[in-house]
Amino acid sequence: MDTKTALVAAALTLIEKEGTAAFSTRAVCDIAKVTAPTLYHHFRSADGLLSAAIAEAFEQFLSSKRAAIRSTDPVAALIEGWDNYVGFAAARPRLYAAMMARFLSGADLPAAREGQAMLRHRIAQIEAAGRLAIAPEAAVQVIWASANSAALLFLGTTLQPGVDMGTPDPVTIARLRDAAVQAICTPALPE
């Protein structure tokens, strides 16, 4: 692994363990076993490294999303993608929170744009199959909002010390997903 890749990996490790509040060049350099001038040579600033780490996190997320979608049925594929999205947030809550913070602050993240394009494409496939019950953009918003709502349930249990919300109930998560899918799709026709 080259030094630049090692620094990004170290940054991701730190974010996943402690969140962005604990992010510092010193901590990253300790994990990567390099000096601060080496970090600044590759990234110019701590924010440059953080941006590169978040971009890599989005790439990892998209890679897992591409691998997760197996169904040729567009509604089933949408469900697979939704489950993958929420599963990523559940497995890596601090990283997901950092990713969303960057995304919502307006950072230019090509992989985030690609993820949104994947969702729009999936909705277009459902529409082409005659299964979309609402306008495509509204469907995108419903699915995106429901996946983020479910993800927030996992973040709350991890990122709020002293607030015991309990582990999200898988049945509740599935109901949230199913309600969103039912809101945007017409019932399947019997075969």
mmCIF file with all atom_site columns, N, CA and C in Angstrom, residues 82-97 146-161 163-177:
data_model
loop_
_atom_site.group_PDB
_atom_site.id
_atom_site.type_symbol
_atom_site.label_atom_id
_atom_site.label_alt_id
_atom_site.label_comp_id
_atom_site.label_asym_id
_atom_site.label_entity_id
_atom_site.label_seq_id
_atom_site.pdbx_PDB_ins_code
_atom_site.Cartn_x
_atom_site.Cartn_y
_atom_site.Cartn_z
_atom_site.occupancy
_atom_site.B_iso_or_equiv
_atom_site.pdbx_formal_charge
_atom_site.auth_seq_id
_atom_site.auth_comp_id
_atom_site.auth_asym_id
_atom_site.auth_atom_id
_atom_site.pdbx_PDB_model_num
ATOM 1   N N  . TRP A 1 82  ? -31.971 -0.574 -1.108 1.00 0.00 ? 82  TRP A N  1
ATOM 2   C CA . TRP A 1 82  ? -32.395 0.066  0.136  1.00 0.00 ? 82  TRP A CA 1
ATOM 3   C C  . TRP A 1 82  ? -31.778 -0.673 1.324  1.00 0.00 ? 82  TRP A C  1
ATOM 4   N N  . ASP A 1 83  ? -31.895 -1.990 1.306  1.00 0.00 ? 83  ASP A N  1
ATOM 5   C CA . ASP A 1 83  ? -31.333 -2.791 2.400  1.00 0.00 ? 83  ASP A CA 1
ATOM 6   C C  . ASP A 1 83  ? -29.824 -2.603 2.504  1.00 0.00 ? 83  ASP A C  1
ATOM 7   N N  . ASN A 1 84  ? -29.151 -2.527 1.373  1.00 0.00 ? 84  ASN A N  1
ATOM 8   C CA . ASN A 1 84  ? -27.706 -2.323 1.377  1.00 0.00 ? 84  ASN A CA 1
ATOM 9   C C  . ASN A 1 84  ? -27.350 -0.961 1.960  1.00 0.00 ? 84  ASN A C  1
ATOM 10  N N  . TYR A 1 85  ? -28.095 0.058  1.570  1.00 0.00 ? 85  TYR A N  1
ATOM 11  C CA . TYR A 1 85  ? -27.858 1.418  2.070  1.00 0.00 ? 85  TYR A CA 1
ATOM 12  C C  . TYR A 1 85  ? -27.976 1.447  3.597  1.00 0.00 ? 85  TYR A C  1
ATOM 13  N N  . VAL A 1 86  ? -29.069 0.926  4.102  1.00 0.00 ? 86  VAL A N  1
ATOM 14  C CA . VAL A 1 86  ? -29.305 0.932  5.549  1.00 0.00 ? 86  VAL A CA 1
ATOM 15  C C  . VAL A 1 86  ? -28.299 0.025  6.253  1.00 0.00 ? 86  VAL A C  1
ATOM 16  N N  . GLY A 1 87  ? -27.966 -1.100 5.638  1.00 0.00 ? 87  GLY A N  1
ATOM 17  C CA . GLY A 1 87  ? -26.975 -2.003 6.220  1.00 0.00 ? 87  GLY A CA 1
ATOM 18  C C  . GLY A 1 87  ? -25.611 -1.353 6.348  1.00 0.00 ? 87  GLY A C  1
ATOM 19  N N  . PHE A 1 88  ? -25.224 -0.548 5.361  1.00 0.00 ? 88  PHE A N  1
ATOM 20  C CA . PHE A 1 88  ? -23.954 0.181  5.433  1.00 0.00 ? 88  PHE A CA 1
ATOM 21  C C  . PHE A 1 88  ? -23.961 1.127  6.624  1.00 0.00 ? 88  PHE A C  1
ATOM 22  N N  . ALA A 1 89  ? -25.038 1.879  6.784  1.00 0.00 ? 89  ALA A N  1
ATOM 23  C CA . ALA A 1 89  ? -25.141 2.818  7.905  1.00 0.00 ? 89  ALA A CA 1
ATOM 24  C C  . ALA A 1 89  ? -25.128 2.084  9.241  1.00 0.00 ? 89  ALA A C  1
ATOM 25  N N  . ALA A 1 90  ? -25.777 0.935  9.295  1.00 0.00 ? 90  ALA A N  1
ATOM 26  C CA . ALA A 1 90  ? -25.817 0.154  10.544 1.00 0.00 ? 90  ALA A CA 1
ATOM 27  C C  . ALA A 1 90  ? -24.436 -0.396 10.895 1.00 0.00 ? 90  ALA A C  1
ATOM 28  N N  . ALA A 1 91  ? -23.709 -0.837 9.886  1.00 0.00 ? 91  ALA A N  1
ATOM 29  C CA . ALA A 1 91  ? -22.393 -1.440 10.119 1.00 0.00 ? 91  ALA A CA 1
ATOM 30  C C  . ALA A 1 91  ? -21.304 -0.399 10.366 1.00 0.00 ? 91  ALA A C  1
ATOM 31  N N  . ARG A 1 92  ? -21.468 0.785  9.790  1.00 0.00 ? 92  ARG A N  1
ATOM 32  C CA . ARG A 1 92  ? -20.416 1.807  9.855  1.00 0.00 ? 92  ARG A CA 1
ATOM 33  C C  . ARG A 1 92  ? -21.023 3.176  10.200 1.00 0.00 ? 92  ARG A C  1
ATOM 34  N N  . PRO A 1 93  ? -21.681 3.285  11.348 1.00 0.00 ? 93  PRO A N  1
ATOM 35  C CA . PRO A 1 93  ? -22.459 4.487  11.644 1.00 0.00 ? 93  PRO A CA 1
ATOM 36  C C  . PRO A 1 93  ? -21.655 5.782  11.705 1.00 0.00 ? 93  PRO A C  1
ATOM 37  N N  . ARG A 1 94  ? -20.484 5.762  12.289 1.00 0.00 ? 94  ARG A N  1
ATOM 38  C CA . ARG A 1 94  ? -19.695 6.997  12.361 1.00 0.00 ? 94  ARG A CA 1
ATOM 39  C C  . ARG A 1 94  ? -19.231 7.427  10.972 1.00 0.00 ? 94  ARG A C  1
ATOM 40  N N  . LEU A 1 95  ? -18.849 6.480  10.167 1.00 0.00 ? 95  LEU A N  1
ATOM 41  C CA . LEU A 1 95  ? -18.435 6.794  8.803  1.00 0.00 ? 95  LEU A CA 1
ATOM 42  C C  . LEU A 1 95  ? -19.617 7.310  7.993  1.00 0.00 ? 95  LEU A C  1
ATOM 43  N N  . TYR A 1 96  ? -20.756 6.648  8.121  1.00 0.00 ? 96  TYR A N  1
ATOM 44  C CA . TYR A 1 96  ? -21.961 7.096  7.418  1.00 0.00 ? 96  TYR A CA 1
ATOM 45  C C  . TYR A 1 96  ? -22.308 8.530  7.826  1.00 0.00 ? 96  TYR A C  1
ATOM 46  N N  . ALA A 1 97  ? -22.235 8.831  9.120  1.00 0.00 ? 97  ALA A N  1
ATOM 47  C CA . ALA A 1 97  ? -22.546 10.179 9.594  1.00 0.00 ? 97  ALA A CA 1
ATOM 48  C C  . ALA A 1 97  ? -21.591 11.200 8.974  1.00 0.00 ? 97  ALA A C  1
ATOM 49  N N  . SER A 1 146 ? -36.757 7.550  3.257  1.00 0.00 ? 146 SER A N  1
ATOM 50  C CA . SER A 1 146 ? -37.008 6.373  4.102  1.00 0.00 ? 146 SER A CA 1
ATOM 51  C C  . SER A 1 146 ? -35.708 5.651  4.450  1.00 0.00 ? 146 SER A C  1
ATOM 52  N N  . ALA A 1 147 ? -34.795 5.544  3.494  1.00 0.00 ? 147 ALA A N  1
ATOM 53  C CA . ALA A 1 147 ? -33.512 4.891  3.772  1.00 0.00 ? 147 ALA A CA 1
ATOM 54  C C  . ALA A 1 147 ? -32.711 5.695  4.791  1.00 0.00 ? 147 ALA A C  1
ATOM 55  N N  . ASN A 1 148 ? -32.732 7.011  4.654  1.00 0.00 ? 148 ASN A N  1
ATOM 56  C CA . ASN A 1 148 ? -32.012 7.845  5.615  1.00 0.00 ? 148 ASN A CA 1
ATOM 57  C C  . ASN A 1 148 ? -32.672 7.831  6.984  1.00 0.00 ? 148 ASN A C  1
ATOM 58  N N  . SER A 1 149 ? -33.980 7.749  7.031  1.00 0.00 ? 149 SER A N  1
ATOM 59  C CA . SER A 1 149 ? -34.674 7.638  8.322  1.00 0.00 ? 149 SER A CA 1
ATOM 60  C C  . SER A 1 149 ? -34.267 6.360  9.039  1.00 0.00 ? 149 SER A C  1
ATOM 61  N N  . ALA A 1 150 ? -34.243 5.269  8.306  1.00 0.00 ? 150 ALA A N  1
ATOM 62  C CA . ALA A 1 150 ? -33.826 3.996  8.909  1.00 0.00 ? 150 ALA A CA 1
ATOM 63  C C  . ALA A 1 150 ? -32.371 4.074  9.351  1.00 0.00 ? 150 ALA A C  1
ATOM 64  N N  . ALA A 1 151 ? -31.526 4.683  8.528  1.00 0.00 ? 151 ALA A N  1
ATOM 65  C CA . ALA A 1 151 ? -30.112 4.821  8.877  1.00 0.00 ? 151 ALA A CA 1
ATOM 66  C C  . ALA A 1 151 ? -29.952 5.635  10.157 1.00 0.00 ? 151 ALA A C  1
ATOM 67  N N  . LEU A 1 152 ? -30.748 6.680  10.302 1.00 0.00 ? 152 LEU A N  1
ATOM 68  C CA . LEU A 1 152 ? -30.659 7.508  11.503 1.00 0.00 ? 152 LEU A CA 1
ATOM 69  C C  . LEU A 1 152 ? -31.000 6.740  12.773 1.00 0.00 ? 152 LEU A C  1
ATOM 70  N N  . LEU A 1 153 ? -31.863 5.749  12.668 1.00 0.00 ? 153 LEU A N  1
ATOM 71  C CA . LEU A 1 153 ? -32.159 4.924  13.844 1.00 0.00 ? 153 LEU A CA 1
ATOM 72  C C  . LEU A 1 153 ? -30.892 4.232  14.342 1.00 0.00 ? 153 LEU A C  1
ATOM 73  N N  . PHE A 1 154 ? -30.058 3.783  13.422 1.00 0.00 ? 154 PHE A N  1
ATOM 74  C CA . PHE A 1 154 ? -28.804 3.137  13.812 1.00 0.00 ? 154 PHE A CA 1
ATOM 75  C C  . PHE A 1 154 ? -27.794 4.156  14.342 1.00 0.00 ? 154 PHE A C  1
ATOM 76  N N  . LEU A 1 155 ? -27.772 5.342  13.756 1.00 0.00 ? 155 LEU A N  1
ATOM 77  C CA . LEU A 1 155 ? -26.845 6.366  14.218 1.00 0.00 ? 155 LEU A CA 1
ATOM 78  C C  . LEU A 1 155 ? -27.179 6.818  15.630 1.00 0.00 ? 155 LEU A C  1
ATOM 79  N N  . GLY A 1 156 ? -28.455 6.956  15.913 1.00 0.00 ? 156 GLY A N  1
ATOM 80  C CA . GLY A 1 156 ? -28.866 7.403  17.234 1.00 0.00 ? 156 GLY A CA 1
ATOM 81  C C  . GLY A 1 156 ? -28.388 6.484  18.339 1.00 0.00 ? 156 GLY A C  1
ATOM 82  N N  . THR A 1 157 ? -28.408 5.194  18.087 1.00 0.00 ? 157 THR A N  1
ATOM 83  C CA . THR A 1 157 ? -27.978 4.247  19.120 1.00 0.00 ? 157 THR A CA 1
ATOM 84  C C  . THR A 1 157 ? -26.471 4.257  19.307 1.00 0.00 ? 157 THR A C  1
ATOM 85  N N  . THR A 1 158 ? -25.729 4.602  18.275 1.00 0.00 ? 158 THR A N  1
ATOM 86  C CA . THR A 1 158 ? -24.270 4.581  18.334 1.00 0.00 ? 158 THR A CA 1
ATOM 87  C C  . THR A 1 158 ? -23.677 5.921  18.735 1.00 0.00 ? 158 THR A C  1
ATOM 88  N N  . LEU A 1 159 ? -24.233 6.992  18.220 1.00 0.00 ? 159 LEU A N  1
ATOM 89  C CA . LEU A 1 159 ? -23.582 8.291  18.336 1.00 0.00 ? 159 LEU A CA 1
ATOM 90  C C  . LEU A 1 159 ? -24.101 9.164  19.472 1.00 0.00 ? 159 LEU A C  1
ATOM 91  N N  . GLN A 1 160 ? -25.103 8.710  20.186 1.00 0.00 ? 160 GLN A N  1
ATOM 92  C CA . GLN A 1 160 ? -25.653 9.497  21.274 1.00 0.00 ? 160 GLN A CA 1
ATOM 93  C C  . GLN A 1 160 ? -25.419 8.802  22.612 1.00 0.00 ? 160 GLN A C  1
ATOM 94  N N  . PRO A 1 161 ? -24.229 8.957  23.179 1.00 0.00 ? 161 PRO A N  1
ATOM 95  C CA . PRO A 1 161 ? -23.964 8.319  24.464 1.00 0.00 ? 161 PRO A CA 1
ATOM 96  C C  . PRO A 1 161 ? -24.953 8.823  25.516 1.00 0.00 ? 161 PRO A C  1
ATOM 97  N N  . VAL A 1 163 ? -28.042 8.176  25.632 1.00 0.00 ? 163 VAL A N  1
ATOM 98  C CA . VAL A 1 163 ? -29.408 8.097  25.121 1.00 0.00 ? 163 VAL A CA 1
ATOM 99  C C  . VAL A 1 163 ? -29.619 6.664  24.656 1.00 0.00 ? 163 VAL A C  1
ATOM 100 N N  . ASP A 1 164 ? -30.385 5.929  25.412 1.00 0.00 ? 164 ASP A N  1
ATOM 101 C CA . ASP A 1 164 ? -30.578 4.515  25.079 1.00 0.00 ? 164 ASP A CA 1
ATOM 102 C C  . ASP A 1 164 ? -31.849 4.336  24.266 1.00 0.00 ? 164 ASP A C  1
ATOM 103 N N  . MET A 1 165 ? -31.676 4.368  22.954 1.00 0.00 ? 165 MET A N  1
ATOM 104 C CA . MET A 1 165 ? -32.807 4.139  22.053 1.00 0.00 ? 165 MET A CA 1
ATOM 105 C C  . MET A 1 165 ? -32.952 2.650  21.752 1.00 0.00 ? 165 MET A C  1
ATOM 106 N N  . GLY A 1 166 ? -31.984 1.869  22.173 1.00 0.00 ? 166 GLY A N  1
ATOM 107 C CA . GLY A 1 166 ? -32.007 0.446  21.867 1.00 0.00 ? 166 GLY A CA 1
ATOM 108 C C  . GLY A 1 166 ? -31.628 0.197  20.423 1.00 0.00 ? 166 GLY A C  1
ATOM 109 N N  . THR A 1 167 ? -31.297 -1.028 20.138 1.00 0.00 ? 167 THR A N  1
ATOM 110 C CA . THR A 1 167 ? -30.972 -1.415 18.769 1.00 0.00 ? 167 THR A CA 1
ATOM 111 C C  . THR A 1 167 ? -32.247 -1.394 17.940 1.00 0.00 ? 167 THR A C  1
ATOM 112 N N  . PRO A 1 168 ? -32.201 -0.792 16.759 1.00 0.00 ? 168 PRO A N  1
ATOM 113 C CA . PRO A 1 168 ? -33.403 -0.767 15.927 1.00 0.00 ? 168 PRO A CA 1
ATOM 114 C C  . PRO A 1 168 ? -33.935 -2.176 15.656 1.00 0.00 ? 168 PRO A C  1
ATOM 115 N N  . ASP A 1 169 ? -35.214 -2.305 15.793 1.00 0.00 ? 169 ASP A N  1
ATOM 116 C CA . ASP A 1 169 ? -35.889 -3.579 15.570 1.00 0.00 ? 169 ASP A CA 1
ATOM 117 C C  . ASP A 1 169 ? -35.911 -3.881 14.070 1.00 0.00 ? 169 ASP A C  1
ATOM 118 N N  . PRO A 1 170 ? -35.408 -5.043 13.653 1.00 0.00 ? 170 PRO A N  1
ATOM 119 C CA . PRO A 1 170 ? -35.419 -5.383 12.224 1.00 0.00 ? 170 PRO A CA 1
ATOM 120 C C  . PRO A 1 170 ? -36.816 -5.338 11.606 1.00 0.00 ? 170 PRO A C  1
ATOM 121 N N  . VAL A 1 171 ? -37.830 -5.662 12.397 1.00 0.00 ? 171 VAL A N  1
ATOM 122 C CA . VAL A 1 171 ? -39.203 -5.601 11.877 1.00 0.00 ? 171 VAL A CA 1
ATOM 123 C C  . VAL A 1 171 ? -39.589 -4.154 11.579 1.00 0.00 ? 171 VAL A C  1
ATOM 124 N N  . THR A 1 172 ? -39.202 -3.239 12.451 1.00 0.00 ? 172 THR A N  1
ATOM 125 C CA . THR A 1 172 ? -39.487 -1.823 12.232 1.00 0.00 ? 172 THR A CA 1
ATOM 126 C C  . THR A 1 172 ? -38.776 -1.326 10.984 1.00 0.00 ? 172 THR A C  1
ATOM 127 N N  . ILE A 1 173 ? -37.525 -1.707 10.825 1.00 0.00 ? 173 ILE A N  1
ATOM 128 C CA . ILE A 1 173 ? -36.758 -1.304 9.637  1.00 0.00 ? 173 ILE A CA 1
ATOM 129 C C  . ILE A 1 173 ? -37.429 -1.838 8.375  1.00 0.00 ? 173 ILE A C  1
ATOM 130 N N  . ALA A 1 174 ? -37.824 -3.109 8.398  1.00 0.00 ? 174 ALA A N  1
ATOM 131 C CA . ALA A 1 174 ? -38.481 -3.705 7.227  1.00 0.00 ? 174 ALA A CA 1
ATOM 132 C C  . ALA A 1 174 ? -39.819 -3.021 6.936  1.00 0.00 ? 174 ALA A C  1
ATOM 133 N N  . ARG A 1 175 ? -40.544 -2.666 7.969  1.00 0.00 ? 175 ARG A N  1
ATOM 134 C CA . ARG A 1 175 ? -41.831 -1.983 7.759  1.00 0.00 ? 175 ARG A CA 1
ATOM 135 C C  . ARG A 1 175 ? -41.629 -0.599 7.150  1.00 0.00 ? 175 ARG A C  1
ATOM 136 N N  . LEU A 1 176 ? -40.602 0.087  7.589  1.00 0.00 ? 176 LEU A N  1
ATOM 137 C CA . LEU A 1 176 ? -40.299 1.403  7.023  1.00 0.00 ? 176 LEU A CA 1
ATOM 138 C C  . LEU A 1 176 ? -39.982 1.271  5.537  1.00 0.00 ? 176 LEU A C  1
ATOM 139 N N  . ARG A 1 177 ? -39.153 0.287  5.207  1.00 0.00 ? 177 ARG A N  1
ATOM 140 C CA . ARG A 1 177 ? -38.808 0.030  3.802  1.00 0.00 ? 177 ARG A CA 1
ATOM 141 C C  . ARG A 1 177 ? -40.056 -0.342 3.003  1.00 0.00 ? 177 ARG A C  1
#
